[in-house]
Tab-separated table of C-alpha atoms in Angstrom:
chain	number	residue	atom	x	y	z
A	1	MET	CA	181.937	-122.117	233.472
A	2	SER	CA	183.113	-120.308	235.865
A	3	LEU	CA	183.672	-120.909	239.861
A	4	ASP	CA	180.630	-119.150	240.457
A	5	SER	CA	177.933	-120.464	237.828
A	6	ALA	CA	179.034	-123.947	238.760
A	7	LEU	CA	177.928	-122.485	242.395
A	8	HIS	CA	174.317	-120.974	241.152
A	9	GLU	CA	173.296	-123.381	238.754
A	10	THR	CA	169.908	-124.884	238.973
A	11	THR	CA	170.211	-128.624	238.536
A	12	PRO	CA	167.690	-132.115	238.282
A	13	ALA	CA	169.166	-132.462	241.743
A	14	GLU	CA	168.169	-129.156	242.680
A	15	GLN	CA	164.846	-129.198	240.889
A	16	ASN	CA	164.030	-132.577	242.533
A	17	VAL	CA	164.450	-132.234	246.078
A	18	PRO	CA	162.398	-134.083	248.459
A	19	PRO	CA	159.673	-132.315	249.890
A	20	ALA	CA	160.018	-129.760	251.993
A	21	ARG	CA	159.770	-131.231	256.416
A	22	LEU	CA	159.642	-127.361	257.743
A	23	GLU	CA	158.539	-124.332	256.744
A	24	LEU	CA	161.000	-121.770	257.958
A	25	SER	CA	160.473	-117.975	258.506
A	26	ALA	CA	162.657	-115.973	257.517
A	27	ASP	CA	163.806	-113.905	260.299
A	28	GLU	CA	163.977	-117.901	261.683
A	29	ALA	CA	166.942	-119.008	259.799
A	30	ARG	CA	168.744	-115.276	260.494
A	31	ARG	CA	168.575	-116.874	264.652
A	32	ILE	CA	169.763	-120.034	262.894
A	33	ALA	CA	172.267	-118.919	261.252
A	34	LEU	CA	173.817	-116.685	264.006
A	35	ARG	CA	173.517	-119.116	266.265
A	36	ALA	CA	175.376	-122.258	263.867
A	37	GLN	CA	178.077	-119.503	263.433
A	38	GLY	CA	178.514	-118.591	266.712
A	39	LEU	CA	176.914	-115.144	267.103
A	40	LEU	CA	173.972	-116.230	269.282
A	41	GLY	CA	174.268	-117.324	272.754
A	42	ALA	CA	176.232	-117.825	275.202
A	43	PRO	CA	180.114	-118.276	274.024
A	44	ASP	CA	182.025	-121.048	274.772
A	45	ARG	CA	184.761	-120.117	276.545
A	46	ARG	CA	186.069	-123.042	277.824
A	47	ALA	CA	186.135	-124.730	274.071
A	48	GLY	CA	188.175	-120.802	273.312
A	49	VAL	CA	189.725	-120.312	269.957
A	50	ARG	CA	190.398	-123.769	269.292
A	51	GLY	CA	186.026	-124.746	270.081
A	52	VAL	CA	185.316	-122.176	267.089
A	53	LEU	CA	187.701	-123.574	264.487
A	54	ARG	CA	185.753	-126.878	264.784
A	55	ALA	CA	183.170	-125.573	265.538
A	56	LEU	CA	182.883	-123.900	261.881
A	57	GLY	CA	185.462	-125.812	260.270
A	58	ALA	CA	187.290	-123.113	258.243
A	59	VAL	CA	188.680	-119.981	258.982
A	60	GLN	CA	189.483	-117.192	256.158
A	61	LEU	CA	193.284	-116.247	256.061
A	62	ASP	CA	194.437	-112.899	254.812
A	63	THR	CA	197.259	-110.375	254.183
A	64	ILE	CA	195.465	-107.609	254.836
A	65	SER	CA	195.976	-105.855	258.414
A	66	VAL	CA	193.891	-103.544	259.770
A	67	LEU	CA	192.962	-103.623	263.341
A	68	ALA	CA	193.628	-107.131	263.107
A	69	ARG	CA	194.692	-109.586	260.704
A	70	SER	CA	190.894	-111.163	259.456
A	71	HIS	CA	192.230	-115.030	261.679
A	72	GLU	CA	192.710	-113.046	264.378
A	73	LEU	CA	188.773	-111.170	264.150
A	74	ILE	CA	186.899	-114.597	264.190
A	75	PRO	CA	187.506	-115.953	266.855
A	76	TYR	CA	187.348	-112.420	268.668
A	77	ALA	CA	183.886	-111.309	267.414
A	78	ARG	CA	182.520	-114.681	269.315
A	79	LEU	CA	184.438	-114.466	272.524
A	80	GLY	CA	185.212	-110.957	273.099
A	81	ALA	CA	188.926	-109.682	274.236
A	82	VAL	CA	190.314	-112.945	273.296
A	83	GLY	CA	195.002	-112.792	274.018
A	84	ARG	CA	195.586	-112.380	270.006
A	85	ALA	CA	198.660	-114.715	271.063
A	86	ALA	CA	196.723	-117.152	272.478
A	87	VAL	CA	194.619	-117.076	268.696
A	88	GLU	CA	197.960	-117.821	266.887
A	89	GLU	CA	198.678	-120.923	270.249
A	90	ALA	CA	195.364	-122.299	268.790
A	91	TYR	CA	196.177	-122.454	265.533
A	92	TRP	CA	199.337	-123.333	264.645
A	93	GLY	CA	200.358	-124.981	268.259
A	94	ARG	CA	200.792	-128.197	269.370
A	95	GLY	CA	199.645	-130.152	265.225
A	96	THR	CA	196.349	-128.986	265.837
A	97	SER	CA	195.601	-127.391	262.779
A	98	PHE	CA	196.737	-126.725	259.339
A	99	GLU	CA	196.703	-124.617	256.613
A	100	TYR	CA	195.163	-125.792	253.074
A	101	TRP	CA	192.322	-124.450	250.223
A	102	SER	CA	188.875	-124.661	251.851
A	103	HIS	CA	187.136	-121.909	251.097
A	104	ALA	CA	189.556	-120.002	249.861
A	105	ALA	CA	193.109	-119.848	252.085
A	106	CYS	CA	191.935	-120.595	255.367
A	107	VAL	CA	193.288	-122.447	258.443
A	108	LEU	CA	191.398	-126.081	259.138
A	109	PRO	CA	191.046	-127.678	262.308
A	110	ILE	CA	193.955	-130.970	261.921
A	111	GLU	CA	191.062	-133.511	261.650
A	112	GLU	CA	189.773	-132.652	258.575
A	113	TRP	CA	193.214	-133.818	257.036
A	114	PRO	CA	191.296	-136.766	255.947
A	115	LEU	CA	188.274	-134.624	254.184
A	116	PHE	CA	190.098	-132.815	251.854
A	117	ALA	CA	191.949	-135.406	249.937
A	118	PHE	CA	189.250	-135.778	247.424
A	119	ARG	CA	191.502	-131.972	246.591
A	120	ARG	CA	195.059	-133.330	247.124
A	121	ARG	CA	194.550	-135.975	244.343
A	122	GLU	CA	192.762	-133.864	241.520
A	123	TYR	CA	195.073	-131.427	241.912
A	124	ALA	CA	197.264	-135.362	241.646
A	125	ARG	CA	195.924	-135.789	238.111
A	126	ARG	CA	196.502	-132.201	236.822
A	127	GLY	CA	199.887	-131.922	237.138
A	128	HIS	CA	200.209	-128.122	238.165
A	129	ARG	CA	197.932	-125.949	239.297
A	130	TRP	CA	199.161	-121.917	238.487
A	131	HIS	CA	202.271	-122.461	237.599
A	132	ARG	CA	204.889	-125.257	236.020
A	133	MET	CA	208.141	-126.685	237.245
A	134	GLU	CA	210.799	-126.868	234.459
A	135	ASP	CA	212.133	-130.426	235.728
A	136	ARG	CA	209.270	-130.594	238.726
A	137	GLU	CA	211.111	-134.506	240.251
A	138	ARG	CA	214.247	-132.952	240.637
A	139	SER	CA	212.768	-129.583	241.762
A	140	CYS	CA	210.757	-131.458	244.541
A	141	ALA	CA	212.868	-134.006	245.332
A	142	ALA	CA	215.501	-131.058	246.137
A	143	VAL	CA	212.370	-128.800	248.784
A	144	ALA	CA	211.694	-132.310	250.411
A	145	ARG	CA	215.132	-133.551	251.261
A	146	ARG	CA	216.103	-129.606	252.342
A	147	LEU	CA	213.072	-130.508	255.476
A	148	ARG	CA	213.380	-133.534	256.287
A	149	GLU	CA	217.082	-132.907	256.832
A	150	GLU	CA	216.660	-129.532	257.807
A	151	GLY	CA	212.834	-129.336	259.313
A	152	PRO	CA	210.210	-126.746	258.940
A	153	LEU	CA	211.546	-123.433	256.764
A	154	THR	CA	209.448	-120.890	254.393
A	155	ALA	CA	209.660	-120.526	250.967
A	156	SER	CA	212.563	-117.814	251.541
A	157	ASP	CA	215.023	-120.120	253.570
A	158	LEU	CA	214.451	-122.861	250.170
A	159	GLY	CA	215.925	-120.150	247.900
A	160	ALA	CA	214.095	-116.373	246.664
A	161	SER	CA	210.437	-117.338	246.905
A	162	SER	CA	210.691	-115.018	243.758
A	163	VAL	CA	212.016	-114.432	240.305
A	164	PRO	CA	215.063	-110.807	240.665
A	165	GLY	CA	213.469	-108.001	239.011
A	166	GLY	CA	209.723	-110.240	238.198
A	167	THR	CA	206.563	-109.673	240.327
A	168	TRP	CA	205.561	-111.360	243.219
A	169	TRP	CA	203.296	-113.881	241.123
A	170	ASP	CA	206.660	-114.662	239.600
A	171	TRP	CA	207.488	-117.733	241.197
A	172	SER	CA	211.417	-119.328	241.718
A	173	GLU	CA	211.145	-122.879	240.917
A	174	SER	CA	211.746	-123.788	244.559
A	175	LYS	CA	208.301	-122.042	245.141
A	176	ILE	CA	206.323	-123.894	242.974
A	177	ALA	CA	207.850	-127.243	243.973
A	178	ILE	CA	206.888	-126.239	248.152
A	179	GLU	CA	202.884	-125.143	246.845
A	180	TRP	CA	202.836	-127.864	244.620
A	181	LEU	CA	203.762	-130.446	247.480
A	182	LEU	CA	201.042	-128.406	249.176
A	183	ASP	CA	198.638	-129.039	246.777
A	184	VAL	CA	199.087	-132.716	246.842
A	185	GLY	CA	199.933	-132.824	250.841
A	186	GLU	CA	203.043	-134.240	250.881
A	187	VAL	CA	203.670	-131.128	252.457
A	188	VAL	CA	201.900	-129.241	254.938
A	189	CYS	CA	201.798	-124.946	256.485
A	190	VAL	CA	202.299	-126.397	259.732
A	191	GLU	CA	202.438	-122.216	260.830
A	192	ARG	CA	203.134	-118.167	259.648
A	193	ARG	CA	205.989	-116.641	261.052
A	194	GLY	CA	205.843	-112.692	260.400
A	195	TRP	CA	203.149	-113.463	257.601
A	196	LYS	CA	204.828	-116.668	255.600
A	197	ARG	CA	204.683	-119.809	255.235
A	198	VAL	CA	206.552	-122.413	257.424
A	199	TYR	CA	206.525	-125.799	255.513
A	200	ASP	CA	206.921	-128.811	257.097
A	201	LEU	CA	206.740	-132.468	256.107
A	202	ALA	CA	203.271	-134.475	256.436
A	203	GLU	CA	204.616	-137.567	257.123
A	204	ARG	CA	206.396	-134.892	261.163
A	205	ALA	CA	202.694	-132.446	261.454
A	206	VAL	CA	200.588	-134.278	260.520
A	207	PRO	CA	199.395	-137.058	262.745
A	208	ALA	CA	199.421	-141.075	261.187
A	209	ALA	CA	196.136	-142.146	261.469
A	210	LEU	CA	195.134	-139.584	260.107
A	211	ARG	CA	197.507	-138.739	257.257
A	212	GLU	CA	196.537	-142.645	255.876
A	213	ASN	CA	193.441	-142.496	255.753
A	214	GLU	CA	192.081	-141.986	252.331
A	215	PRO	CA	188.951	-141.570	251.814
A	216	ASP	CA	186.847	-141.892	248.863
A	217	ASP	CA	184.923	-138.986	246.998
A	218	GLU	CA	181.394	-139.547	247.715
A	219	THR	CA	182.429	-139.363	251.785
A	220	CYS	CA	184.521	-136.880	251.515
A	221	LEU	CA	182.197	-134.654	249.909
A	222	THR	CA	179.794	-136.235	252.395
A	223	ALA	CA	181.308	-134.804	255.562
A	224	LEU	CA	182.099	-132.055	254.659
A	225	VAL	CA	178.783	-131.105	253.091
A	226	ALA	CA	177.586	-131.906	256.879
A	227	GLN	CA	179.765	-129.398	258.773
A	228	ALA	CA	179.094	-126.966	256.347
A	229	GLY	CA	175.318	-127.574	257.478
A	230	ARG	CA	176.243	-127.789	260.508
A	231	ALA	CA	178.794	-124.179	260.301
A	232	LEU	CA	175.394	-122.079	258.817
A	233	GLY	CA	172.869	-124.060	260.452
A	234	VAL	CA	170.602	-123.776	257.427
A	235	ALA	CA	171.724	-123.061	253.028
A	236	THR	CA	171.058	-123.198	250.032
A	237	ARG	CA	172.567	-125.168	247.556
A	238	ALA	CA	174.741	-122.882	246.957
A	239	ASP	CA	175.651	-122.068	249.827
A	240	LEU	CA	176.793	-125.173	251.102
A	241	ALA	CA	178.925	-125.187	247.756
A	242	ASP	CA	180.395	-121.930	248.188
A	243	TYR	CA	181.778	-123.135	252.385
A	244	HIS	CA	184.293	-125.325	251.215
A	245	ARG	CA	184.638	-123.712	247.044
A	246	LEU	CA	182.782	-127.096	245.905
A	247	ARG	CA	180.633	-127.391	242.970
A	248	ALA	CA	177.611	-127.683	242.418
A	249	ALA	CA	177.269	-131.426	241.369
A	250	GLN	CA	179.237	-132.546	244.183
A	251	VAL	CA	176.738	-131.244	246.316
A	252	ASP	CA	173.906	-132.732	244.659
A	253	ARG	CA	175.285	-136.398	244.900
A	254	VAL	CA	175.386	-135.968	248.367
A	255	VAL	CA	173.203	-133.636	250.143
A	256	GLU	CA	170.876	-136.424	250.873
A	257	ALA	CA	173.503	-138.777	252.800
A	258	ALA	CA	174.728	-135.898	254.614
A	259	GLY	CA	171.692	-135.561	256.861
A	260	LEU	CA	170.766	-131.822	256.563
A	261	VAL	CA	166.835	-131.756	256.162
A	262	PRO	CA	165.145	-130.337	253.722
A	263	VAL	CA	163.232	-126.941	254.576
A	264	ARG	CA	161.909	-124.463	252.907
A	265	VAL	CA	162.656	-120.349	253.666
A	266	ALA	CA	160.348	-118.055	253.367
A	267	GLY	CA	162.036	-115.455	251.183
A	268	TRP	CA	164.397	-117.282	249.593
A	269	GLY	CA	163.254	-118.723	246.362
A	270	ARG	CA	164.826	-122.195	246.219
A	271	PRO	CA	165.030	-124.836	248.750
A	272	ALA	CA	167.011	-125.032	251.388
A	273	TRP	CA	168.758	-127.826	253.660
A	274	ALA	CA	169.394	-127.549	257.379
A	275	ASP	CA	171.390	-128.887	259.922
A	276	PRO	CA	168.755	-131.500	262.118
A	277	ALA	CA	170.635	-130.349	265.203
A	278	ALA	CA	170.134	-126.302	264.292
A	279	LEU	CA	166.379	-127.824	264.311
A	280	GLU	CA	166.162	-129.075	268.221
A	281	SER	CA	165.413	-125.953	270.253
A	282	PRO	CA	164.545	-122.516	269.020
A	283	PRO	CA	167.948	-119.970	268.875
A	284	ARG	CA	167.340	-118.357	271.988
A	285	GLY	CA	170.105	-115.994	273.771
A	286	ARG	CA	172.342	-112.508	274.049
A	287	HIS	CA	173.123	-111.192	270.722
A	288	ARG	CA	176.965	-110.369	269.588
A	289	THR	CA	178.113	-107.127	268.829
A	290	THR	CA	181.239	-106.270	267.052
A	291	LEU	CA	182.874	-105.509	263.800
A	292	LEU	CA	183.536	-108.630	261.759
A	293	SER	CA	186.357	-109.451	258.981
A	294	PRO	CA	184.968	-108.769	255.869
A	295	PHE	CA	185.926	-112.398	255.247
A	296	ASP	CA	184.583	-113.705	258.284
A	297	SER	CA	182.529	-116.614	257.556
A	298	LEU	CA	179.281	-114.584	258.600
A	299	VAL	CA	179.404	-112.731	255.572
A	300	TRP	CA	182.047	-113.855	253.224
A	301	ASP	CA	179.230	-114.964	250.975
A	302	ARG	CA	178.248	-112.291	249.352
A	303	PRO	CA	173.965	-113.610	247.967
A	304	ARG	CA	173.934	-115.581	251.222
A	305	THR	CA	174.171	-112.340	253.515
A	306	GLU	CA	172.519	-109.750	251.203
A	307	ARG	CA	169.572	-113.178	251.425
A	308	ILE	CA	169.626	-112.989	255.097
A	309	PHE	CA	170.536	-109.387	256.609
A	310	GLY	CA	169.241	-107.607	253.626
A	311	PHE	CA	173.105	-106.701	253.166
A	312	THR	CA	175.651	-105.512	250.789
A	313	HIS	CA	178.291	-106.293	251.333
A	314	ARG	CA	181.700	-105.428	249.461
A	315	LEU	CA	185.506	-105.155	250.345
A	316	GLU	CA	186.637	-102.244	248.615
A	317	ALA	CA	190.222	-102.674	249.246
A	318	TYR	CA	191.121	-103.668	245.392
A	319	VAL	CA	188.890	-100.592	244.217
A	320	PRO	CA	190.729	-97.016	243.344
A	321	LYS	CA	189.950	-95.269	246.614
A	322	ALA	CA	188.238	-92.532	244.816
A	323	ARG	CA	185.535	-94.665	244.283
A	324	ARG	CA	185.362	-96.254	248.408
A	325	VAL	CA	181.807	-96.701	248.701
A	326	HIS	CA	182.001	-97.172	252.919
A	327	GLY	CA	186.110	-97.841	252.733
A	328	TYR	CA	189.783	-99.102	252.607
A	329	PHE	CA	188.156	-102.965	255.152
A	330	ALA	CA	185.064	-101.894	255.646
A	331	MET	CA	183.651	-104.398	258.435
A	332	PRO	CA	180.288	-104.424	259.134
A	333	LEU	CA	178.356	-103.958	262.712
A	334	LEU	CA	176.982	-106.699	264.081
A	335	ALA	CA	173.872	-104.925	266.728
A	336	GLY	CA	171.026	-107.172	267.772
A	337	GLY	CA	171.847	-109.708	265.976
A	338	ARG	CA	170.950	-107.515	261.806
A	339	LEU	CA	174.511	-106.249	260.087
A	340	VAL	CA	173.524	-102.875	260.412
A	341	GLY	CA	176.131	-100.507	259.658
A	342	ARG	CA	180.571	-100.236	258.644
A	343	VAL	CA	182.951	-99.045	260.364
A	344	ASP	CA	186.457	-98.629	257.667
A	345	PRO	CA	189.206	-98.204	260.451
A	346	ALA	CA	193.447	-97.679	261.377
A	347	ARG	CA	195.642	-97.217	263.902
A	348	GLU	CA	197.476	-94.032	264.708
A	349	GLY	CA	200.062	-94.662	267.565
A	350	SER	CA	197.522	-95.787	270.255
A	351	THR	CA	194.384	-94.618	268.858
A	352	LEU	CA	191.399	-96.720	267.015
A	353	VAL	CA	190.233	-94.396	264.056
A	354	ALA	CA	187.030	-94.669	262.738
A	355	ARG	CA	187.712	-93.400	259.085
A	356	GLN	CA	184.071	-93.386	258.126
A	357	ILE	CA	181.918	-94.889	260.025
A	358	SER	CA	177.831	-96.069	258.048
A	359	LEU	CA	175.569	-96.711	260.270
A	360	ASP	CA	171.953	-97.844	259.604
A	361	GLY	CA	169.945	-95.056	261.760
A	362	PRO	CA	169.683	-93.010	265.525
A	363	ARG	CA	169.418	-96.902	267.081
A	364	CYS	CA	172.714	-97.993	265.847
A	365	VAL	CA	174.862	-95.732	267.434
A	366	GLU	CA	174.144	-96.917	270.830
A	367	PRO	CA	176.353	-100.175	269.270
A	368	ALA	CA	178.553	-98.380	267.722
A	369	ALA	CA	180.383	-97.208	270.137
A	370	ARG	CA	180.176	-100.204	272.347
A	371	ALA	CA	182.104	-102.343	269.542
A	372	LEU	CA	183.936	-98.902	268.798
A	373	GLN	CA	185.490	-99.062	272.484
A	374	GLU	CA	186.134	-103.321	272.429
A	375	ALA	CA	187.349	-103.161	269.558
A	376	ALA	CA	190.522	-100.494	270.325
A	377	ARG	CA	190.801	-101.786	274.139
A	378	TRP	CA	191.515	-105.227	272.059
A	379	VAL	CA	194.214	-104.455	269.880
A	380	GLY	CA	195.919	-102.124	272.458
A	381	CYS	CA	194.423	-98.340	271.802
A	382	ASP	CA	193.260	-96.192	275.005
A	383	SER	CA	190.761	-94.015	272.526
A	384	VAL	CA	189.086	-94.112	269.804
A	385	ALA	CA	188.911	-91.064	266.845
A	386	VAL	CA	186.139	-90.621	264.122
A	387	GLU	CA	186.461	-88.511	261.320
A	388	ARG	CA	183.631	-89.141	258.839
A	389	VAL	CA	180.496	-90.631	260.113
A	390	LEU	CA	177.058	-91.256	257.444
A	391	PRO	CA	174.805	-89.648	258.126
A	392	ALA	CA	176.010	-86.569	258.881
A	393	GLN	CA	173.184	-85.506	261.265
A	394	LEU	CA	174.643	-89.163	263.914
A	395	ALA	CA	178.013	-88.031	264.399
A	396	PRO	CA	177.464	-85.921	267.776
A	397	ALA	CA	175.086	-88.720	268.989
A	398	LEU	CA	178.013	-90.731	268.676
A	399	GLY	CA	180.639	-88.335	269.736
A	400	SER	CA	178.736	-88.199	272.524
A	401	ALA	CA	178.430	-92.157	273.666
A	402	LEU	CA	181.587	-92.923	273.129
A	403	ARG	CA	182.702	-90.205	275.255
A	404	SER	CA	180.011	-92.031	277.927
A	405	LEU	CA	182.001	-95.550	277.635
A	406	SER	CA	185.447	-93.911	278.181
């Protein structure tokens, strides 16, 4: 069974969920989701980037860098023009986080180390992940010895990360070994240096109290489903499963123990659960106007994004250029609590270039101009240039709005 079908299959447990305690309108659910993701209401600037990471529970990493790297865009979307150096320090400084497999490769708060014990055990039982080593015991011992003697190292430091003359996927024995040790929790990625992982021994990088805490699978799953519920606000079973890439049956087993409240959301057509704290008061406050990374946790689950916002979101970076509709790295435009357009950005010197801007209508022009100007200032650009606007008749108004803000 594929991961997608495992996430979305209907099981007896889902069919027999407890009666909904509350009915929510689709609009209420949307605002609850925005608040849970830190995009409605006053941002907690004192908690800063680390507070964003703890609230979301996972920030996805990706190699693509256009306006900025995705993990930088996540706190920017919520806090505004936070210093990019401060973002890196918040993620990688003083052992406050680690990188591991959650929704994808993600930065995770260090407190979540014990919660992924179930996944580390699963990999260990399997005995391999993508690649097999010629001599696992010897190769892993050699890598661990070098880390112990030399301190944190990249895969390149340990030897060629890929086989000479091969593709990027033709990993060397040392690369397979270090990634395997990461999978099973014996080493940790403690930072990214020039986008290369820097590995260290878990015994040095993870506090002993966390490292020695090995909860059973049910405890791990219960905590992760509860955390996903807090980060999503209100969610279907598939939403909860997708957040940390759990299986549907795993969510079914623990959703009640996770303390989430069964609710019914108008138009969703499936049972849903809400974080009890999200139901204590109606979501109020200022909506953030911003450009979102395509890998932002507000939109990384495509079916959920369509259900909540009526917005079809696809990353087109790997689509042939001639077949792209919205652009290489089209960033959703969030304004007034809705997704109202897309911007495909680029940088040329000190100019932020919008290769294409797609807007839902005239009301989206001013928010788009504000989002572009704010993003330009954040990445150190002193001007904005627009190449194409859809629909084309909005181009003059957008140009005027940009000039008035410059």
